[in-house]
Amino acid sequence: MSVLVITEHDNAALTTGALSTLTSARQLGDDEIHALVVGHGCKDAADAAAKVPGVTKVLLADAPEYDHRIAENVTPLLVDLAKNYGHVLCAASTFGKNVMPRVAALLDVQPVADIVAVVAPDTFRRPIYAGNAFATVKTGDPIKIVTIRPTAFEDAEAEGGNASVETLSGTGDQGLSSFVGQELTQSDRPELASAKIVISGGRGLGSGDNFQLLERVADKLGAAVGASRAAVDAGFVPNDYQVGQTGKVVAPDLYVAVGISGAIQHLAGMKDSKVIAAINKDEEAPIFQVADYGLVADLFEAVPELEKEIDRVK
Amino acid sequence: MKILCPVKRVLDPYVKVRVKQDNSDVDLANAKMAMNPFCEIAVEQAIRLKEQGHASEVVLVAVGPQQSQETLRTGLAMGADRGILVKAEPAPEPLGVAKILKAICDKESPDLVFAGKQAVDGDNNQTGQMLSALLGWAQGTFVSKVEVHDDHFLVTREIDGGLEQLKIGRPAVLTADLRLCEPRYASLPNIMKAKKKPIDNYTPEDLGVEVGHRLTLQKVEEPPARQAGIKVDSVGELVDKLHDEAKVI
């Protein structure tokens, strides 16, 4: 059997979520790995997918109705294609979560969401209850539709392969919904989900302006800035900064939690980080139970000092 | 416009989950249960749409054990008009729930289904999308803002990297994200009134839906425990440890 990987891209290159999904595909032992690149004006992304080692064929579906990859328009294409495969994979991004269940329902398949490990070609490990337990589930469906937690798999190499690109025709606009606009958060820092270092702030920061303290440290470390739900709900930072069960799941080399108490919903999003450092003035804060290095201190004194100390060791 | 809100009974999100000693499942015996927080948000939004004159009726549907009736009463006390309980044990998978909800939609013909984006027990994030697919309707997931128009909904969705606005044709399935609205607390008089509101009872068989399980749960485990860390006394010591010991900066 073959595996179909639905790859996300920015029209030019694959996202890191797509690359980690390709890594998971290589663990399934299928004969062939086909990468689907769907969108509008995305020929370059298909060429990029063709260079990923292990990919045996790239399917390019480039049509106006796939612009912004609206679920209703992409679904007929995916349903048609999926029938030829043993596995259909996608990253558990907002795109993957939006589209894959829609495809699965039309194929009468119960998908397996957000897996962190491939146990066997039909058996997967996935977090439940906000990562407070892990379930191993075996699927009996003939087509296995699976979404992948990107932080749980290494990114596949971007160069070295040489797959052929096959062009598919569009399936037409379904006329159910249409794109109106978007507001993307502008940032020069690395993307939160793939950054090596993440520094996050919580309610303890007190205001949005105070996030500048963290941003200065982040710039010194080449880190991404994240936030707890409390900080987002208080309006300190936009929602896409949020780390946790309902936000992004990160697993950087270093996670610095500043003024974050450590509610289970937040821990679900960051406890797979390699090293966790926490700065909090409450020594009873639950974050200290998962932190490798904890400092009980007032963040307004500690963070500016942190900035200076980083200069000293760098 | 009639709005249908699926609601799920789950382990109270503020209770720490326990795994059974034989690793067969999580242990829910005697645990405190509650309405899934994302369902609460969807119900609140549906009631607000009714209060704004956009909806004539808000109908709740719960699929699960008999005790799910308590979850329906909670939503009725918030202001929903009536409930439907589809008794199914063990609880079906999202695909089975979507099929049951499809059958209810065929009976009730709602103009809008407002669900939560995910249940905090299975963390699947699938049911709304699957229902929308089975009905052949438009879907708006991760919704943080909704405007009702004559022939469409204008929704703002929370996506990776920011927000997206979509025009969603009617009828539609929308799923609520965290920031859509703040659910209200039911007042005591409303809790009393909710006891008199009607709840219809069905089984999947009544609806002609076959609910098989496609996934077999082989094992449930505790997450790997992190090794206990250390407390440092100063920022200087913290930076030294991160640099010299952990080698991450």
XYZ file of C-alpha atoms in Angstrom:
563
model
C 0.000 0.000 0.000
C 0.966 3.641 -0.355
C 0.673 6.620 1.957
C -0.645 10.028 0.979
C 0.720 12.995 2.917
C -1.217 16.234 2.632
C 1.498 18.844 2.958
C 1.000 22.387 4.116
C 3.043 25.118 2.544
C 3.306 28.872 2.008
C 3.223 28.419 -1.803
C 7.032 28.349 -1.901
C 8.210 25.875 0.757
C 6.737 23.177 2.973
C 5.967 24.031 6.587
C 7.874 22.300 9.343
C 4.608 20.520 10.205
C 4.591 19.026 6.704
C 8.207 17.913 7.040
C 7.571 16.195 10.370
C 4.503 14.500 8.902
C 6.711 13.123 6.113
C 8.988 11.685 8.822
C 6.017 9.904 10.395
C 5.052 8.580 6.937
C 8.458 6.913 6.615
C 7.743 4.957 9.823
C 4.676 3.218 8.362
C 6.545 0.851 6.059
C 4.353 1.607 3.050
C 5.863 1.055 -0.396
C 5.390 4.567 -1.632
C 4.983 8.027 -0.117
C 3.016 10.509 -2.192
C 2.945 14.164 -1.153
C -0.084 16.239 -2.121
C 0.487 19.968 -2.588
C -2.862 21.725 -2.875
C -3.401 25.462 -3.232
C -3.250 28.259 -5.762
C 0.099 29.352 -7.200
C 1.940 26.625 -5.337
C 4.154 25.087 -8.050
C 7.313 26.005 -6.096
C 6.025 24.160 -3.030
C 5.515 21.048 -5.180
C 9.108 21.308 -6.391
C 10.219 21.620 -2.764
C 8.198 18.528 -1.813
C 9.823 16.574 -4.663
C 13.232 17.139 -3.032
C 12.299 15.566 0.311
C 14.017 12.157 0.612
C 11.515 9.301 0.730
C 8.828 11.058 -1.299
C 8.206 8.918 -4.404
C 5.660 11.150 -6.145
C 4.280 14.646 -5.725
C 0.679 15.399 -6.653
C 0.106 19.058 -7.451
C -3.440 20.410 -7.375
C -3.140 24.069 -8.291
C -6.485 25.801 -8.891
C -8.255 29.030 -7.858
C -10.829 27.111 -5.770
C -7.988 25.836 -3.557
C -6.794 29.325 -2.631
C -6.712 29.576 1.193
C -7.480 25.838 1.244
C -11.101 26.178 2.326
C -12.253 22.840 3.755
C -15.386 22.514 1.618
C -13.418 23.030 -1.617
C -10.435 20.831 -0.775
C -12.528 17.928 0.546
C -13.818 16.496 -2.804
C -10.226 16.294 -4.093
C -9.007 14.557 -0.937
C -11.929 12.121 -0.837
C -11.230 11.108 -4.460
C -7.528 10.620 -3.819
C -7.777 8.933 -0.412
C -9.586 5.902 -1.845
C -6.306 4.773 -3.440
C -4.259 4.798 -0.244
C -3.778 2.755 2.921
C -2.832 5.806 4.971
C -3.678 9.478 4.606
C -1.660 11.776 6.868
C -1.642 15.475 7.666
C -0.163 17.633 10.415
C -2.522 18.385 13.307
C -2.406 22.100 12.469
C -5.541 24.244 12.237
C -5.664 23.233 8.545
C -5.317 19.494 9.253
C -7.823 19.581 12.101
C -10.279 21.486 9.942
C -10.115 19.334 6.828
C -9.242 15.761 7.784
C -12.389 14.910 9.810
C -14.521 16.234 6.950
C -12.733 13.914 4.522
C -12.900 10.980 6.942
C -16.659 11.267 7.495
C -17.308 11.059 3.748
C -15.138 7.932 3.567
C -16.870 6.509 6.661
C -13.584 6.430 8.597
C -12.909 7.312 12.249
C -9.656 9.318 12.113
C -6.895 9.108 14.701
C -6.050 12.629 15.871
C -2.810 14.260 16.926
C -0.598 11.180 17.255
C 2.793 11.375 18.991
C 4.082 7.937 17.932
C 3.573 5.206 15.352
C 3.420 1.902 17.279
C 2.473 -0.210 14.242
C 0.975 0.709 10.844
C -2.513 0.462 12.396
C -1.638 1.404 15.995
C -0.833 4.872 17.258
C -0.147 6.659 20.528
C -1.954 9.913 21.249
C -2.469 12.248 24.182
C -5.914 12.526 25.780
C -7.201 14.675 28.662
C -4.899 17.589 27.802
C -1.837 15.355 27.726
C -2.491 14.005 31.214
C -2.790 10.495 29.791
C -1.639 8.718 26.642
C -3.847 6.257 24.779
C -2.621 3.551 22.405
C -5.338 2.932 19.818
C -5.632 0.448 16.982
C -7.771 1.332 14.005
C -9.760 -1.228 12.028
C -10.628 1.131 9.177
C -9.243 0.141 5.748
C -8.070 3.714 5.060
C -6.196 5.052 8.059
C -6.667 8.790 8.386
C -4.220 10.212 10.880
C -3.138 13.671 12.013
C 0.372 14.118 13.384
C 1.566 16.265 16.268
C 4.495 18.037 14.550
C 6.614 18.470 17.686
C 6.641 14.693 18.252
C 8.480 13.914 15.001
C 11.761 15.300 13.627
C 11.518 17.319 10.420
C 12.386 15.326 7.297
C 15.418 16.644 5.398
C 14.427 19.235 2.785
C 16.980 18.134 0.164
C 18.212 14.902 -1.370
C 15.130 13.432 -3.042
C 14.078 13.616 -6.650
C 10.398 12.702 -7.037
C 8.292 13.325 -10.111
C 5.497 15.890 -10.007
C 2.092 14.909 -11.369
C -0.503 17.609 -11.990
C -4.126 17.093 -10.936
C -7.066 19.103 -12.152
C -9.319 21.035 -9.801
C -12.636 19.780 -8.498
C -14.433 23.131 -8.713
C -15.762 25.631 -6.198
C -18.384 23.962 -4.002
C -20.046 27.324 -3.397
C -20.531 26.663 0.332
C -18.120 29.187 1.812
C -15.605 31.760 0.714
C -12.563 33.616 1.975
C -13.094 37.194 3.140
C -9.827 38.237 4.744
C -7.160 37.482 7.286
C -5.095 39.215 9.935
C -1.793 37.500 10.457
C 0.398 38.414 13.383
C 3.575 40.061 12.106
C 6.755 38.890 13.747
C 10.439 38.702 12.839
C 11.059 36.099 15.519
C 11.047 32.353 14.819
C 7.708 30.614 14.578
C 6.440 29.537 17.995
C 5.751 25.898 17.106
C 9.226 25.262 15.670
C 11.483 27.589 17.718
C 14.457 26.083 19.589
C 13.901 28.457 22.491
C 10.563 29.797 23.686
C 10.081 32.427 26.351
C 6.504 32.739 27.573
C 4.725 35.185 29.804
C 1.618 34.866 31.909
C -0.739 36.976 33.940
C 2.231 37.941 36.122
C 3.419 40.319 33.388
C 0.520 42.612 34.305
C 0.147 44.297 30.907
C 0.842 43.930 27.204
C 3.556 46.594 27.374
C 5.522 44.498 29.815
C 5.859 41.763 27.201
C 8.615 44.007 25.786
C 10.753 42.763 28.657
C 10.396 39.223 27.297
C 10.801 40.323 23.691
C 14.189 41.866 24.466
C 15.367 38.591 26.015
C 13.854 36.648 23.103
C 15.795 38.745 20.590
C 19.064 38.049 22.434
C 18.355 34.299 22.372
C 16.762 34.049 18.920
C 13.684 32.792 20.724
C 9.961 32.889 20.011
C 7.593 34.571 22.479
C 4.607 32.642 23.818
C 1.953 33.248 26.417
C -0.425 31.515 28.774
C -4.165 31.631 28.205
C -4.496 34.085 31.082
C -2.210 36.541 29.278
C -4.146 36.128 26.029
C -7.549 36.466 27.677
C -6.332 39.596 29.458
C -5.542 41.022 26.013
C -1.782 41.328 26.623
C -0.921 39.490 23.358
C -2.810 38.000 20.367
C -4.323 34.524 20.634
C -1.805 32.840 18.358
C 0.835 33.368 21.097
C -1.029 30.923 23.312
C 0.731 27.756 24.438
C -1.479 25.007 25.851
C -4.230 22.499 25.211
C -6.302 25.057 23.347
C -3.358 26.860 21.778
C -0.083 25.654 20.345
C 1.903 22.644 21.497
C 5.626 23.359 21.642
C 8.629 21.181 22.473
C 11.692 23.446 22.239
C 15.160 22.788 23.670
C 14.500 25.490 26.255
C 11.185 26.819 27.532
C 11.326 29.795 29.886
C 8.056 30.385 31.767
C 7.830 33.854 33.288
C 4.968 34.761 35.600
C 3.057 31.607 34.625
C 1.536 29.542 37.426
C 1.416 26.304 35.411
C -2.235 25.230 35.071
C -2.648 21.751 33.541
C -4.014 23.264 30.345
C -0.778 25.226 29.926
C 1.474 22.301 30.846
C -0.249 20.234 28.116
C 1.321 22.584 25.594
C 4.913 22.664 26.809
C 5.853 19.812 29.104
C 7.709 17.926 26.372
C 10.269 20.751 26.239
C 13.815 19.465 26.776
C 14.679 21.970 29.506
C 12.150 24.084 31.391
C 13.145 27.156 33.384
C 10.595 29.036 35.474
C 10.649 32.460 37.083
C 7.775 33.089 39.472
C 7.448 34.933 42.757
C 5.116 32.292 44.214
C 7.262 29.380 45.305
C 4.160 27.165 45.515
C 3.323 27.676 41.807
C 2.762 24.291 40.074
C 5.136 25.299 37.270
C 8.037 24.526 39.653
C 6.979 20.841 39.693
C 7.938 20.488 36.027
C 10.748 23.060 35.855
C 14.326 21.804 35.649
C 15.493 25.160 36.967
C 13.261 27.296 39.112
C 13.913 30.811 40.364
C 11.639 32.351 42.967
C 11.883 36.048 42.195
C 9.975 39.129 41.094
C 9.988 38.969 37.308
C 10.274 42.738 36.940
C 13.714 42.555 38.545
C 14.722 39.129 37.246
C 13.947 39.567 33.535
C 16.053 42.731 32.943
C 18.840 41.030 34.874
C 18.391 37.932 32.703
C 18.941 40.085 29.635
C 22.252 41.338 31.037
C 23.405 37.904 32.207
C 22.817 36.434 28.745
C 25.271 38.993 27.347
C 27.799 37.838 29.914
C 27.765 34.169 28.849
C 27.327 34.703 25.113
C -33.716 30.376 12.831
C -33.457 27.232 14.894
C -30.097 26.437 16.525
C -29.028 22.981 17.622
C -26.213 22.678 20.175
C -24.574 19.310 20.842
C -23.324 19.139 24.448
C -21.015 16.555 26.002
C -20.639 15.361 29.569
C -16.929 15.076 30.408
C -14.646 14.827 33.425
C -14.599 18.260 35.078
C -11.585 19.946 33.430
C -10.286 21.130 36.797
C -10.097 17.578 38.166
C -6.858 15.687 37.715
C -7.372 12.587 35.595
C -6.374 9.204 37.049
C -5.316 6.234 34.983
C -6.580 2.788 36.065
C -3.936 0.532 37.599
C -4.334 -2.088 34.858
C -3.813 0.636 32.204
C -7.124 -0.284 30.550
C -8.552 3.255 30.612
C -8.845 6.382 32.703
C -10.709 5.986 35.988
C -13.952 7.960 35.991
C -15.590 6.138 38.934
C -16.997 8.743 41.335
C -15.207 11.539 39.456
C -16.843 14.960 39.176
C -18.338 15.433 35.705
C -19.336 18.665 33.960
C -20.360 20.109 30.619
C -17.411 20.269 28.213
C -16.189 23.908 28.407
C -16.283 24.406 24.624
C -19.902 23.197 24.549
C -20.735 25.790 27.242
C -19.300 28.497 24.994
C -21.360 27.273 22.020
C -24.567 27.164 24.100
C -23.887 30.673 25.431
C -23.401 32.006 21.900
C -26.587 30.300 20.708
C -28.558 31.845 23.577
C -27.069 35.264 22.805
C -28.166 34.902 19.171
C -31.665 34.155 20.439
C -31.565 37.183 22.754
C -30.463 39.330 19.801
C -33.505 38.165 17.850
C -31.573 36.002 15.376
C -32.900 32.684 16.655
C -36.326 31.459 17.656
C -35.299 28.277 19.449
C -32.180 26.703 20.944
C -32.283 22.908 21.140
C -29.625 20.907 22.997
C -28.576 17.359 22.111
C -26.489 15.071 24.310
C -25.221 11.678 23.179
C -24.028 9.388 25.964
C -25.112 7.707 29.182
C -28.349 8.499 31.042
C -26.441 10.937 33.319
C -25.931 13.191 30.289
C -29.397 14.423 31.190
C -27.707 16.538 33.923
C -25.591 18.173 31.212
C -28.760 18.980 29.251
C -30.333 20.494 32.412
C -27.263 22.697 32.840
C -27.723 24.066 29.324
C -31.469 24.467 29.802
C -30.781 26.471 32.959
C -28.500 28.743 30.922
C -31.483 29.504 28.673
C -31.853 26.800 26.029
C -35.451 25.819 25.203
C -35.487 22.023 25.183
C -33.241 18.985 25.168
C -32.767 15.732 23.312
C -30.970 12.822 24.956
C -29.664 10.033 22.743
C -28.752 7.296 25.161
C -25.678 5.408 23.956
C -23.249 3.450 26.105
C -20.316 3.160 25.800
C -20.065 6.669 24.367
C -19.693 6.514 20.565
C -16.618 7.793 18.741
C -16.869 11.170 16.949
C -17.962 9.438 13.718
C -20.820 7.694 15.557
C -21.825 10.919 17.316
C -21.786 12.761 13.977
C -24.088 10.110 12.461
C -26.497 10.412 15.396
C -26.454 14.206 15.151
C -27.095 13.948 11.407
C -30.226 11.887 12.132
C -31.357 14.483 14.706
C -30.739 17.280 12.167
C -32.852 15.406 9.620
C -35.695 15.372 12.198
C -35.257 18.899 13.529
C -34.052 20.799 10.434
C -31.998 23.404 12.295
C -30.513 26.363 10.393
C -27.353 26.279 12.450
C -25.535 23.679 14.524
C -23.254 25.311 17.090
C -20.825 22.833 18.672
C -17.660 23.152 20.728
C -14.371 22.864 18.864
C -13.287 19.828 20.870
C -14.153 17.818 23.957
C -11.491 17.996 26.655
C -11.566 14.238 27.325
C -10.814 12.695 23.905
C -9.254 15.921 22.524
C -10.335 14.754 19.050
C -11.640 17.958 17.458
C -13.649 16.066 14.813
C -17.391 15.860 15.497
C -18.434 19.258 14.075
C -16.452 18.804 10.868
C -17.797 15.253 10.427
C -21.400 16.341 10.966
C -20.972 19.159 8.469
C -19.581 16.691 5.912
C -22.448 14.211 6.425
C -25.011 16.985 6.008
C -23.187 18.457 3.003
C -23.204 21.835 4.767
C -20.586 24.553 5.114
C -18.373 24.512 8.210
C -16.774 27.224 10.304
C -14.346 25.812 12.867
C -12.421 27.513 15.720
C -14.873 30.421 15.614
C -14.070 33.428 17.796
C -16.669 35.803 16.306
C -19.909 35.310 14.401
C -22.263 37.656 12.556
C -25.632 36.451 11.245
C -26.735 37.566 7.764
C -29.756 36.533 5.690
C -28.036 33.902 3.597
C -24.685 33.461 5.324
C -22.680 33.734 8.518
C -19.608 35.940 8.646
C -17.189 34.201 10.995
C -13.734 34.926 12.338
C -11.647 31.781 12.824
C -8.568 31.343 14.955
C -5.883 29.872 12.686
C -2.144 29.235 13.085
C -0.519 32.638 12.734
C -3.581 34.803 13.332
C -7.227 35.181 12.356
C -9.193 34.441 9.205
C -12.621 35.709 8.114
C -14.884 33.444 6.088
C -18.325 33.803 4.605
C -20.123 30.574 5.516
C -23.265 29.682 3.579
C -26.432 28.720 5.494
C -27.246 26.203 6.862
C -23.921 25.554 8.575
C -22.062 23.845 11.371
C -19.923 26.193 13.471
C -17.553 25.149 16.261
C -16.742 27.481 19.122
C -13.236 28.442 20.168
C -12.301 29.673 23.616
C -12.539 33.383 22.958
C -15.961 33.391 21.295
C -17.716 34.428 24.499
C -17.810 34.003 28.261
C -20.514 31.495 29.337
C -23.015 32.727 31.910
C -23.815 31.121 35.233
C -27.326 29.784 35.632
C -29.341 31.558 38.326
C -31.248 29.532 40.924
C -34.700 30.438 39.497
C -33.488 29.390 36.047
C -32.180 26.097 37.418
C -35.660 25.490 38.883
C -37.353 26.469 35.602
C -35.023 24.178 33.649
C -36.453 21.181 35.497
C -39.772 21.754 33.723
C -38.311 22.108 30.228
C -38.908 19.059 28.000
C -36.256 16.463 27.192
C -36.959 13.900 24.449
C -35.308 10.513 24.722
C -33.978 8.381 21.870
C -31.596 5.529 21.291
C -29.377 5.203 18.213
C -31.659 2.334 17.086
C -34.715 4.642 17.224
C -32.854 6.916 14.833
C -31.770 4.073 12.578
C -28.096 4.729 13.256
C -25.602 1.949 13.756
C -22.813 2.996 16.091
C -19.887 0.621 15.809
C -16.458 1.344 17.256
C -13.616 1.583 14.755
C -10.812 2.141 17.217
C -9.713 -0.339 19.874
C -8.228 1.147 23.002
C -5.214 -0.997 23.763
C -3.654 0.850 26.635
C -3.849 4.083 28.610
C -0.751 5.286 30.418
C 0.357 8.158 32.619
C 2.617 10.607 30.808
C 6.327 10.095 31.513
C 7.172 11.946 34.711
C 9.704 14.746 34.498
C 12.664 14.474 36.838
C 12.479 16.836 39.740
C 14.374 20.024 39.034
C 16.342 22.329 41.279
C 15.741 25.804 42.631
C 18.419 28.385 41.923
C 19.067 31.467 44.046
C 19.838 34.115 41.461
C 19.447 35.051 37.819
C 23.218 34.666 37.425
C 23.067 31.087 38.669
C 20.092 30.348 36.377
C 21.950 31.598 33.315
C 25.097 29.694 34.310
C 23.120 26.464 34.669
C 21.360 26.945 31.328
C 24.693 27.719 29.667
C 27.146 25.317 31.340
C 24.977 22.411 32.556
C 21.981 22.238 30.196
C 23.897 23.851 27.304
C 20.737 25.338 25.835
C 21.869 28.984 25.596
